[in-house]
XYZ file of C-alpha atoms in Angstrom:
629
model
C 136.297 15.425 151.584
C 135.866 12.404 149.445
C 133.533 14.534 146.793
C 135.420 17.477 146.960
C 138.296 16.424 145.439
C 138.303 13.560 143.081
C 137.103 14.258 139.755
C 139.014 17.190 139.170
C 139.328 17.432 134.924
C 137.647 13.858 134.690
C 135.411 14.398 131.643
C 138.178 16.350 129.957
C 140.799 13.195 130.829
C 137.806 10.623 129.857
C 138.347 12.065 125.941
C 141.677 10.176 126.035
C 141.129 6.776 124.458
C 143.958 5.138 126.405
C 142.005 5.689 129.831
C 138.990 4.845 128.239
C 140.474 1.335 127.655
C 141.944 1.219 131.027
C 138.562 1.997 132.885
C 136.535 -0.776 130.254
C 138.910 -3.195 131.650
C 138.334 -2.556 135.254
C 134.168 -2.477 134.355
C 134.501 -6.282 133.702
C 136.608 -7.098 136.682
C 134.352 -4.832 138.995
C 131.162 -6.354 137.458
C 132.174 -10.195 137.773
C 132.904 -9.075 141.410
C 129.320 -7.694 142.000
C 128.335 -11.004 140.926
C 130.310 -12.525 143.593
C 128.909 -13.751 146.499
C 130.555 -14.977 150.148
C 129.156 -17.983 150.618
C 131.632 -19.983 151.129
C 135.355 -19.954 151.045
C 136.088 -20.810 147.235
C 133.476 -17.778 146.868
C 135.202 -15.322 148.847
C 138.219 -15.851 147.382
C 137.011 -15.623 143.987
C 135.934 -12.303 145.210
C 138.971 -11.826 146.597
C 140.680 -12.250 142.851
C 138.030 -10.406 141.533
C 138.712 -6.988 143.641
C 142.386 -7.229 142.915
C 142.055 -7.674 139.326
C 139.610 -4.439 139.025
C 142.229 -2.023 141.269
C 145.354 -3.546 139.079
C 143.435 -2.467 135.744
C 142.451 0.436 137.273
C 145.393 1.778 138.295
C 146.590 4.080 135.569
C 143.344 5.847 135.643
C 143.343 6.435 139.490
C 146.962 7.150 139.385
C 145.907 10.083 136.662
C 143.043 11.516 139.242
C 145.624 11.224 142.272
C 147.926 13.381 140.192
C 145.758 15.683 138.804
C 144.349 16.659 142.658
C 147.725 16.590 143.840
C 148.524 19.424 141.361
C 145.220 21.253 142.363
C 146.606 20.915 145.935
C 149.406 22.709 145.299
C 152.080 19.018 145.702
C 152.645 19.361 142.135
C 153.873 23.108 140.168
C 153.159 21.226 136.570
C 151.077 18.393 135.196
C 153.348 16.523 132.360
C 152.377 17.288 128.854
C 152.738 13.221 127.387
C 148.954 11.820 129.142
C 150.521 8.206 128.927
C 149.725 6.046 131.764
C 153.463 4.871 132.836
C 153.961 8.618 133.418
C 151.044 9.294 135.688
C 151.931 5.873 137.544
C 155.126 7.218 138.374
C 153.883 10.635 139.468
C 151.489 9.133 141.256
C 154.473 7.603 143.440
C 156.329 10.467 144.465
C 156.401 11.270 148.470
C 154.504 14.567 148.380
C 152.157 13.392 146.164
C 151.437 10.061 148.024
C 151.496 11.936 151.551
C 148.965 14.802 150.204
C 146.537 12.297 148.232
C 146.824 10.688 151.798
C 146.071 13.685 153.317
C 143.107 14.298 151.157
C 141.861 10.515 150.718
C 139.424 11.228 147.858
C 137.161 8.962 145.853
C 137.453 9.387 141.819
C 134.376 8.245 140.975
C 134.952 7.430 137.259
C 137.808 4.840 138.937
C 135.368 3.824 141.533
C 132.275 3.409 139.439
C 133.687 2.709 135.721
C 130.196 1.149 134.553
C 128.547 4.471 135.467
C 130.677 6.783 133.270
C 131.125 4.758 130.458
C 127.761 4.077 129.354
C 126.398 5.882 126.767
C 125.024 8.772 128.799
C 127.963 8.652 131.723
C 126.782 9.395 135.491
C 124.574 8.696 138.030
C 120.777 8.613 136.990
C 119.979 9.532 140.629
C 121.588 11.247 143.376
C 121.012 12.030 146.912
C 122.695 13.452 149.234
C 122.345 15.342 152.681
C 126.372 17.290 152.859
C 127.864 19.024 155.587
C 126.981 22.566 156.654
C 130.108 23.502 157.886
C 132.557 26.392 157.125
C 135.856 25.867 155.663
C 137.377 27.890 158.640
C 138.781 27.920 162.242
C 136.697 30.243 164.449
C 139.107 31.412 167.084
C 136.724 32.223 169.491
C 134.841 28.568 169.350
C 138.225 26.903 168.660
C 139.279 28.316 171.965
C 136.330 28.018 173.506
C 136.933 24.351 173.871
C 139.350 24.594 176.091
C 138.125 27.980 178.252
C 134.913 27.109 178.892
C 132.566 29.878 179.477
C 134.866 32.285 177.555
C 131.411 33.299 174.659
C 129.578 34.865 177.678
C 132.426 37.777 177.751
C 132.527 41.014 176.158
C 134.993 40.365 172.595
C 137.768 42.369 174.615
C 137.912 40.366 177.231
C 137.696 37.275 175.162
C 140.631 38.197 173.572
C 142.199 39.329 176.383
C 142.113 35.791 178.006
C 142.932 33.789 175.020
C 146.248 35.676 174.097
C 147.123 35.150 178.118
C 146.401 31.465 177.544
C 148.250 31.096 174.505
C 151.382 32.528 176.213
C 151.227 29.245 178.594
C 149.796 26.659 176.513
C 152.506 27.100 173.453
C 151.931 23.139 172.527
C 148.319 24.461 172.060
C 148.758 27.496 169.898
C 150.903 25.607 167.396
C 147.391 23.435 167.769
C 145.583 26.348 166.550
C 147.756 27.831 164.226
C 148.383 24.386 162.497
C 144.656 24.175 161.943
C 143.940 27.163 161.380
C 146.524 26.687 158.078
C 145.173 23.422 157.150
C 141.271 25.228 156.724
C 142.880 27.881 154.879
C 144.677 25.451 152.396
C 141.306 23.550 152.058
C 139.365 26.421 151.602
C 141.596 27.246 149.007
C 141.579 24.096 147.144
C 137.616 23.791 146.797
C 138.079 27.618 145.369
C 140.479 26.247 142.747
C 137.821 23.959 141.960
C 134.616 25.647 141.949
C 132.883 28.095 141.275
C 132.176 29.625 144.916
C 132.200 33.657 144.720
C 133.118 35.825 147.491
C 132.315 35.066 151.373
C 133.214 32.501 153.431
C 133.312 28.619 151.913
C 130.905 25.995 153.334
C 131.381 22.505 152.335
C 127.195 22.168 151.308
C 128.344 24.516 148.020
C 131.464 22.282 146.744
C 128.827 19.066 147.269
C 126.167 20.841 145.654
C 127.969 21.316 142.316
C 129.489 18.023 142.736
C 126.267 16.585 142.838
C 125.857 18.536 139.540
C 128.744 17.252 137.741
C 127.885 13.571 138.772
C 124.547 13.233 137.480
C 123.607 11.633 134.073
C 122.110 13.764 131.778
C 117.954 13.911 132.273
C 119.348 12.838 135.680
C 117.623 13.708 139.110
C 119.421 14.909 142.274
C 117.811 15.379 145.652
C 119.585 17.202 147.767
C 118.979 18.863 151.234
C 120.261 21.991 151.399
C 120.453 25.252 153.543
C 118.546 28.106 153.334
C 121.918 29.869 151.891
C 121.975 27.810 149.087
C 119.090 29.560 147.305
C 119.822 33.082 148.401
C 123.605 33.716 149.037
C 125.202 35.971 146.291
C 128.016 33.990 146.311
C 126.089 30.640 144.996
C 124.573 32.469 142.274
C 126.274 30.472 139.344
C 124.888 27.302 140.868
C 121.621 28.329 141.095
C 122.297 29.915 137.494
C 123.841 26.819 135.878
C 120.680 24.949 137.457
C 118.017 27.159 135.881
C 119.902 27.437 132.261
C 120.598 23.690 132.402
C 118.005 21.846 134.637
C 115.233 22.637 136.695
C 114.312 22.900 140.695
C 111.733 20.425 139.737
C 109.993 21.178 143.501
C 112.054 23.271 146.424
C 110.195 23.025 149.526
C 111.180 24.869 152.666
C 111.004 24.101 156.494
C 111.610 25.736 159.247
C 112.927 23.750 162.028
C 110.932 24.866 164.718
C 111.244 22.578 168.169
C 113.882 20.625 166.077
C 111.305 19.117 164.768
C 113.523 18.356 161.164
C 117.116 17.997 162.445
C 117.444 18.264 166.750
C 120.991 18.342 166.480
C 121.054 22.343 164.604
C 119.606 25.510 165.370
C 115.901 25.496 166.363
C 115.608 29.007 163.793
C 117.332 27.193 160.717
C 115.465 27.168 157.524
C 115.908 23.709 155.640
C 115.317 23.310 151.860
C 114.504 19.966 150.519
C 116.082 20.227 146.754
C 114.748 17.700 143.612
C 116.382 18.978 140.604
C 116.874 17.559 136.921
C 119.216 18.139 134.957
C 119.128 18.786 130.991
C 118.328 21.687 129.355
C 114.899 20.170 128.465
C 113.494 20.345 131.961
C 114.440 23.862 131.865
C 112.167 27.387 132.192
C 110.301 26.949 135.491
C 111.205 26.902 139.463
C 108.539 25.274 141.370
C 108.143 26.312 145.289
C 106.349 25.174 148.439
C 106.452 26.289 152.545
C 107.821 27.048 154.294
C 106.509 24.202 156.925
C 107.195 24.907 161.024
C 106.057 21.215 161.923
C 105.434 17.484 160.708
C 101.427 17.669 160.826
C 101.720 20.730 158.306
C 104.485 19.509 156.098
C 102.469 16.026 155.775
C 99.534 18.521 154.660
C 101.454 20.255 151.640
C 99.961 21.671 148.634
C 100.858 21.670 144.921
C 104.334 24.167 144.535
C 103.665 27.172 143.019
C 105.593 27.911 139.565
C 106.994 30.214 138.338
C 108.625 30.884 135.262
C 112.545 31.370 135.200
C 112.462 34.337 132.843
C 110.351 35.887 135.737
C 112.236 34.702 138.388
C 115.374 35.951 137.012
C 113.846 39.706 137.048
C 113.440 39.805 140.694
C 117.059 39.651 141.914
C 120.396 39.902 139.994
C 121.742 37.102 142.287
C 119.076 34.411 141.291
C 117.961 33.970 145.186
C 115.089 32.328 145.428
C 112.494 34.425 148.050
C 110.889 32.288 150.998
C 107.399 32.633 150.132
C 104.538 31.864 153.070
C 102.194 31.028 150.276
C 100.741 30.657 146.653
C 98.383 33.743 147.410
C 101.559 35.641 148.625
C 102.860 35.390 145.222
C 100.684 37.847 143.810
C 101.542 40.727 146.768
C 105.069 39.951 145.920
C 105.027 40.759 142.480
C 103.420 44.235 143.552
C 106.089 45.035 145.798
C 109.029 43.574 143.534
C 107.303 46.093 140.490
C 109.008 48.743 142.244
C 112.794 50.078 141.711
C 115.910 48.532 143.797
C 117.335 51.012 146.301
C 120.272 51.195 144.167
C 118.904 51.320 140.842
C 120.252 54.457 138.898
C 117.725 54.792 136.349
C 114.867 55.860 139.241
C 113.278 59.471 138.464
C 114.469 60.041 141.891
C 118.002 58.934 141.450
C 119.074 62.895 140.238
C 117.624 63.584 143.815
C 119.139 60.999 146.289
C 121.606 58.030 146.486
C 121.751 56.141 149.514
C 124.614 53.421 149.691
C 125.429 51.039 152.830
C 128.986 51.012 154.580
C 130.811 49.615 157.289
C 132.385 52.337 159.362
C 134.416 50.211 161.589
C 135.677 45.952 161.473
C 135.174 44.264 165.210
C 138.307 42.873 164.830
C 140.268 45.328 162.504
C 140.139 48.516 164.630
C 139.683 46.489 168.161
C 143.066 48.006 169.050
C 140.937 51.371 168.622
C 138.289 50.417 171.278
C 138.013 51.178 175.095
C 136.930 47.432 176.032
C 137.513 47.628 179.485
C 136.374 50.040 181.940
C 139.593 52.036 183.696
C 141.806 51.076 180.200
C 142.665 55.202 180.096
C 141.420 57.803 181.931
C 140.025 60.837 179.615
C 136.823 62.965 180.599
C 133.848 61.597 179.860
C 133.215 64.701 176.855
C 136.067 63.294 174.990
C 134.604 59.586 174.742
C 132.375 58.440 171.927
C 129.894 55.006 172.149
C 130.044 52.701 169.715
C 127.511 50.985 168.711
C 126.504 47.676 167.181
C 123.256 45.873 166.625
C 122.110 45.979 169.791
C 122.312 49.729 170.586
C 119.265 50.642 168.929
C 115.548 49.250 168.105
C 113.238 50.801 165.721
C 111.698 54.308 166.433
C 114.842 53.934 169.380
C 118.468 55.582 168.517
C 119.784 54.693 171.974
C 119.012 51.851 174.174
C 122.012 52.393 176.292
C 123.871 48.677 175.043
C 127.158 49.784 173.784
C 129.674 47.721 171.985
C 132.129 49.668 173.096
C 133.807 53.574 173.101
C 136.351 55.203 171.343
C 138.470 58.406 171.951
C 136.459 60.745 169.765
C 139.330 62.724 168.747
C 141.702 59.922 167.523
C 138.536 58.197 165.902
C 137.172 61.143 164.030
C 140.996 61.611 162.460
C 141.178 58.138 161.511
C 137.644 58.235 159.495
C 138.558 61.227 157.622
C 142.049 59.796 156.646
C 140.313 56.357 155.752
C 137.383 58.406 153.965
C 139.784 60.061 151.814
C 142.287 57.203 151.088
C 139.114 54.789 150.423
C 137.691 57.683 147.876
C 140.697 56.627 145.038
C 138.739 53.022 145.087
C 136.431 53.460 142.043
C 133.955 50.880 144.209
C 134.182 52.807 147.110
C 130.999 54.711 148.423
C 133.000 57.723 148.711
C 133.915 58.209 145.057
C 130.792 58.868 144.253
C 131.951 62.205 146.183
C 133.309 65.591 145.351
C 136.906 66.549 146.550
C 135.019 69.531 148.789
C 132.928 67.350 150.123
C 135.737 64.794 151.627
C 138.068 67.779 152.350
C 135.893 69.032 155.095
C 135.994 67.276 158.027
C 132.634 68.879 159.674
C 130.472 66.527 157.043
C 132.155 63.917 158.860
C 129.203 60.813 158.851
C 129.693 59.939 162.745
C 129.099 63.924 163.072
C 125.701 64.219 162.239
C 122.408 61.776 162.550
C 122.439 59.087 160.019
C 120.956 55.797 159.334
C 121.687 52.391 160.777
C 120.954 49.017 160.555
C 121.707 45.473 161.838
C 123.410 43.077 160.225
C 122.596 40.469 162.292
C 119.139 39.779 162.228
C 116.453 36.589 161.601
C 113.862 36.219 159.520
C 111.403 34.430 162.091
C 112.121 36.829 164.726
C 109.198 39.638 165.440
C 111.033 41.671 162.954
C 113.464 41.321 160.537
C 114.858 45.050 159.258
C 116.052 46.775 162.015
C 116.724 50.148 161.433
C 117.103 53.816 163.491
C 117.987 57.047 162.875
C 121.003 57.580 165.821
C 122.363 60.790 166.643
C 126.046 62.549 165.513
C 128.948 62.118 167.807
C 129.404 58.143 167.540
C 130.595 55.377 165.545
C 129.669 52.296 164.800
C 130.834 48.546 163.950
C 130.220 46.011 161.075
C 127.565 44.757 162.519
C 125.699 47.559 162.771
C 126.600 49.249 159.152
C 125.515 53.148 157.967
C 123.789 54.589 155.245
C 125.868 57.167 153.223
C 124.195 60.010 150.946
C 126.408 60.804 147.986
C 123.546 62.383 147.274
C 120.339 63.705 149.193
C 119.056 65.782 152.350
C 117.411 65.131 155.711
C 113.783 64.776 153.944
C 115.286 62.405 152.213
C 116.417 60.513 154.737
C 113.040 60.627 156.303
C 111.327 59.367 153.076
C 113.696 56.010 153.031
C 113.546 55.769 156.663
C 110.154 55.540 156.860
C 109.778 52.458 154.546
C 112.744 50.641 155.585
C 110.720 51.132 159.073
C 107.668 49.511 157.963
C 106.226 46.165 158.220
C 105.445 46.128 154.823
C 108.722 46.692 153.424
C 109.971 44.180 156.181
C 107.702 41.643 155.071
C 109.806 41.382 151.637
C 112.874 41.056 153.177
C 111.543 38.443 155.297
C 111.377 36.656 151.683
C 114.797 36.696 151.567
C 116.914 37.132 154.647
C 117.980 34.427 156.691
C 120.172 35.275 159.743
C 121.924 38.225 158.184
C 120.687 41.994 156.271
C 123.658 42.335 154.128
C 124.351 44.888 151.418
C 123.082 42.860 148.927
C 120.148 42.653 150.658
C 119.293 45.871 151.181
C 120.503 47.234 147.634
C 117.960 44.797 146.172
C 115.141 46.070 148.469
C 112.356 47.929 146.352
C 111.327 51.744 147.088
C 108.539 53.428 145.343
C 109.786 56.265 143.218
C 107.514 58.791 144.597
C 108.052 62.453 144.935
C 107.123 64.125 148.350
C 107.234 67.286 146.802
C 104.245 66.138 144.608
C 102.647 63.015 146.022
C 100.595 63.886 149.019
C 101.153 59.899 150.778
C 104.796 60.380 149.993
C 104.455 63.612 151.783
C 103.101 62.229 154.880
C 105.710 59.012 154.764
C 108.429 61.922 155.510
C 106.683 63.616 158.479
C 105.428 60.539 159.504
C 108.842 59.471 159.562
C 110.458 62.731 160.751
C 108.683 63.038 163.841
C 108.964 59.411 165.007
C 112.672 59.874 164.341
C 113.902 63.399 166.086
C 112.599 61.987 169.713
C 115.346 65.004 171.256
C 117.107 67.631 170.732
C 120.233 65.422 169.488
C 118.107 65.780 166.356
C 116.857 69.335 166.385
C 118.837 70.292 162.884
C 118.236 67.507 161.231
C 114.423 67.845 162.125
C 114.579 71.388 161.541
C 115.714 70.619 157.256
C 112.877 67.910 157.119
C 109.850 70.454 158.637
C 109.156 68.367 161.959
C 109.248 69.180 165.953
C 111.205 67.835 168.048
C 109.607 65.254 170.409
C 105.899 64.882 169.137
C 105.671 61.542 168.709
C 107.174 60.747 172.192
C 104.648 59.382 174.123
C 101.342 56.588 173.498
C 98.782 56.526 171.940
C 100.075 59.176 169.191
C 103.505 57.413 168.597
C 101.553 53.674 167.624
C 99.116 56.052 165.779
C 101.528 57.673 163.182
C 103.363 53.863 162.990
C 100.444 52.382 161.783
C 99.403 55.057 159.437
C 103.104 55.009 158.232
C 102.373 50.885 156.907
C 99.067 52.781 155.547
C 100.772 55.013 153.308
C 103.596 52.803 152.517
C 101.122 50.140 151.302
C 99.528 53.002 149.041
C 102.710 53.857 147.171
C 103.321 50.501 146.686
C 100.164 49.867 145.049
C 99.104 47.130 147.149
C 95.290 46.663 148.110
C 93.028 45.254 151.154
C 93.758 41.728 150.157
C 97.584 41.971 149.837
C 97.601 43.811 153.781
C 95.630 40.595 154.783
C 97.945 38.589 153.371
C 100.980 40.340 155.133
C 99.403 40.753 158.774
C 98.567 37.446 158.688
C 101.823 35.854 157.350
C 103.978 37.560 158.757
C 104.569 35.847 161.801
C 102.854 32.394 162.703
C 103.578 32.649 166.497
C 101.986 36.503 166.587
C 98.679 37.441 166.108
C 98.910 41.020 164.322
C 95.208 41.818 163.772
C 94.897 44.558 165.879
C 97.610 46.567 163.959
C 96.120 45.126 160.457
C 92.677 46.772 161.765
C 94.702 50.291 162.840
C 96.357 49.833 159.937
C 93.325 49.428 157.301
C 91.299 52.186 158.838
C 94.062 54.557 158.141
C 94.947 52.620 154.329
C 91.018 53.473 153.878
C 91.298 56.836 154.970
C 94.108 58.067 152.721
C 92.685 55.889 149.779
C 89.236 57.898 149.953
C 91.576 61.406 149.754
């Protein structure tokens, strides 16, 4: 954690003319010791002299840094108010503060490298770094794992189920576990303390990338090799923010490391970005982008990036993420589809109409004491017993493919929901203030009652599809990874109109730009939706039956099919079901304004390992169809 600590207030300390001195004393010794060499014995000790002379003069300034972390690490409740070196010295010397600074071992680098941040434009010219990708955090499941091998092939019940039993007789190794697990949680809290990180989990590749910020000169470059995270994650937005205002992503280019073929040692689906960047407000006003690359022979054949201007860029997300574009031409079918609203943008015509917002109904681990996990836990009538579902319980155009995560007694559940729907309602962020009292008050427009929209959470963007959505029927619930769509405001046509893009391929192709292994709210919020009016707009029209009848595949769905103006069942069976999907792309692709080229450019993108041009050609007969109408 040698980056992640040292340095904390250094530029602000550097003001101080005493430390100044202090660190020009150490430059000479440390520079007549570069000029050292070990030749021969009188040599080495000169050297000797030489490295000893540079830590003694040295020593007030490291003793300041060592302090100053200390404090940020929670050893110290106060820094003094008199900055005199005698007084940091002594600090410096106290147990907790030597035993955490041990603890931490960091590297000041102003101490370490004096002649780099006192010349007259202080920092490192160049830096390069590859950091760790690794989560400030103890995973119980892997941390276990090591010693129950074969434990992440069970159900999460009977995980858990088997850890707590070994816990009870391995005590020595759940102090293990807890100890580390309170050491992360410290760390993790530190690098929060000292930069700017936002919500979610922290990874030690965001406290290296802004450390590799604050160390560079001024007109300085940094290359840096980064995860795919980096340039999308809400929670690195002021990074990528203080970057575009301040520097420039001189060239990002992206690679996919398919067959390993960029790191073997991490996951064959990871998407790598390769990160120059210079810093000064000069270089600023464009980000310039290339990829992504799935192998050597094409990376070694790379184009020019394509640029485009930060003032642009900006407009496409409020998070700054940075889209994963398969090409310059894709640029251009981009823009069309990023013209369009957000999902959650208030201002639409539509948005007096319908509001659509995502929630999680239920946490994995929160309400697993609510869960039937294992078969024979209680016996109750089959009637009485709800599934619950996660990611894997339904497909696209599928509401039920029989994978459960787990059930639930439907009574107990359905009066915890309300309660929590109602007590979550007084939270002015909550999706259900945006609700009347009436509304909440009645427990038959319970969500889990009726059909409603899902999708998965976990997901990846080089997978056959990335948005995985389904209209499911009432009467079950559903976990975080598998989150809902709740209607302040709308009906069941509605529903069908949203449905059917979020469906598409065209609409998935955009998220493709941005999603990595996860759809999260953000995500989906940002996603663009043509503010068309079925009631008036023919193609927006057919998007709802389309949509409608692809959806209510039983009778589970006869109301809701019933309020949109669909049967029940009539797009069941082949060759009419992948007839009215690839019209659907057709009149998406209309309302989004896109042309022949721009389908070309999607069908042919989208997937390097699949060859879509039969569905392009199904799908361009019908896009020619409706565009003659």
């Amino acid at each position: 954690f040698c980056l992640l600590v040292g340095l904390v207030f250094c530029f602000m300390f550097m003001l101080f003319s005493t430390f100044e001195e202090s660190l020009e004393r150490s430059e000479a010794a440390l520079r007549r010791l570069a000029l050292t060499s070990d030749a021969n014995k009188r040599e080495i000790d000169q050297a000797r002299e030489a490295h000893q002379d540079a830590i003694e003069k040295v020593a007030g300034v490291k003793a300041l840094f060592d302090v100053v972390s200390a404090y940020r690490a929670k050893a110290l409740d106060s820094l003094p108010e008199n900055f005199d070196e005698d007084t940091f010295i002594r600090l410096s010397q106290y147990e907790k503060v030597v035993e955490r600074i041990q603890n931490l071992n960091p590297v000041h680098f102003p101490s370490a490298f004096p002649e780099v941040f006192l010349k007259e434009n202080p920092g490192f010219d160049c830096v390069i770094g590859n950091p760790p990708w690794e989560k400030v955090k103890v995973d119980k499941h892997q941390w276990w794992g090591m010693y129950l091998p074969g434990i992440r092939s069970m159900s999460v019940g009977n995980m858990n189920a088997v850890i707590e039993e070994f816990r009870q007789e391995r005590p020595d190794l759940d102090e293990a576990y807890e100890r580390d697990h309170a050491e992360a949680r410290q760390m993790a809290a530190l690098i929060r303390r000292t930069f700017d990180l936002g919500a979610g989990d922290t990874d030690l590749y965001q406290a290296f990338g802004w450390r590799f910020w604050h160390l560079a000169a001024e007109n300085g470059a940094i290359g840096v090799v980064l995860p795919r995270q980096a340039l999308a994650s809400p929670g690195y937005q002021s990074w990528r923010k203080t970057l575009l205002t301040y520097g420039a992503f001189h060239d990002v280019t992206v690679l996919l490391n398919t067959g390993g073929w960029v790191f073997d040692d991490i996951h064959f689906q990871y998407i790598i970005t390769l990160c120059s960047i210079l810093k000064g407000a000069g270089h600023a006003g464009h980000i310039a982008i290339r990829g992504p690359y799935s192998s050597r022979s094409g990376y070694k054949q790379r184009s020019l990036p394509t640029r485009v201007e930060v003032a642009e860029f900006l407009r496409w997300t409020e998070t700054a993420a940075l889209p994963l574009l398969p090409s310059e031409n894709a640029l251009a079918t981009f823009r069309k589809l990023r013209a369009h609203p957000r999902l959650d943008q208030s201002d639409k015509i539509l948005a007096s109409l319908w509001r659509a917002r995502p929630y999680a109904e239920l946490h994995p681990t929160h309400d697993k004491h609510r869960f039937i996990l294992k078969v024979g836990q209680i016996d109750m009538k089959p009637s009485t017993i709800w599934p619950v579902y996660g990611g894997r319980s339904f497909e696209i155009w599928n509401p039920d493919t029989g994978n459960y995560y787990a059930s639930v007694n439907a009574e107990t559940i359905t009066e915890h929901l309300y309660k929590k729907r109602l007590r979550s309602s007084r939270n002015r962020r909550s999706v259900f203030s945006e609700f009347d009292l009436e509304y909440l008050n009645d427990r038959s427009t319970l969500e889990s009652l009726h059909p409603r929209i899902l999708f998965r959470d976990v997901t990846n963007s080089i997978d056959n599809r990335t948005v995985i959505v389904a209209l499911v029927p009432g009467e079950l619930v559903a976990v975080g990874s598998s989150p809902s769509l709740v209607w302040p405001k709308g009906s069941a046509r509605d529903q069908a109109y949203l449905l059917g893009f979020l469906s598409s391929m065209i609409l998935d192709w955009y998220a493709r730009q941005f999603v990595q292994l996860h759809v999260k709210f953000y995500h989906l919020n940002n996603f663009p939706i043509p503010d068309a009016d079925p009631n008036t707009d023919p193609i927006a029209a057919r998007v709802v039956e389309i949509s409608g009848r692809l959806a209510a595949v039983n009778d589970r769905f006869a109301e809701w099919a019933a309020e949109v103006g669909v049967p029940v069942g009539s797009a069941n069976e082949e060759p009419v079901k992948s007839d009215l999907i690839h019209e659907l792309d057709a009149c998406v692709a209309h309302l989004y304004g896109l042309d022949e080229s721009d389908l070309e450019i999607i069908y042919t993108t989208f997937h390097e390992r699949t060859d879509y041009s039969e569905r392009h050609a199904a799908v361009l007969e019908h896009f020619r169809r409706w565009g003659e109408l």
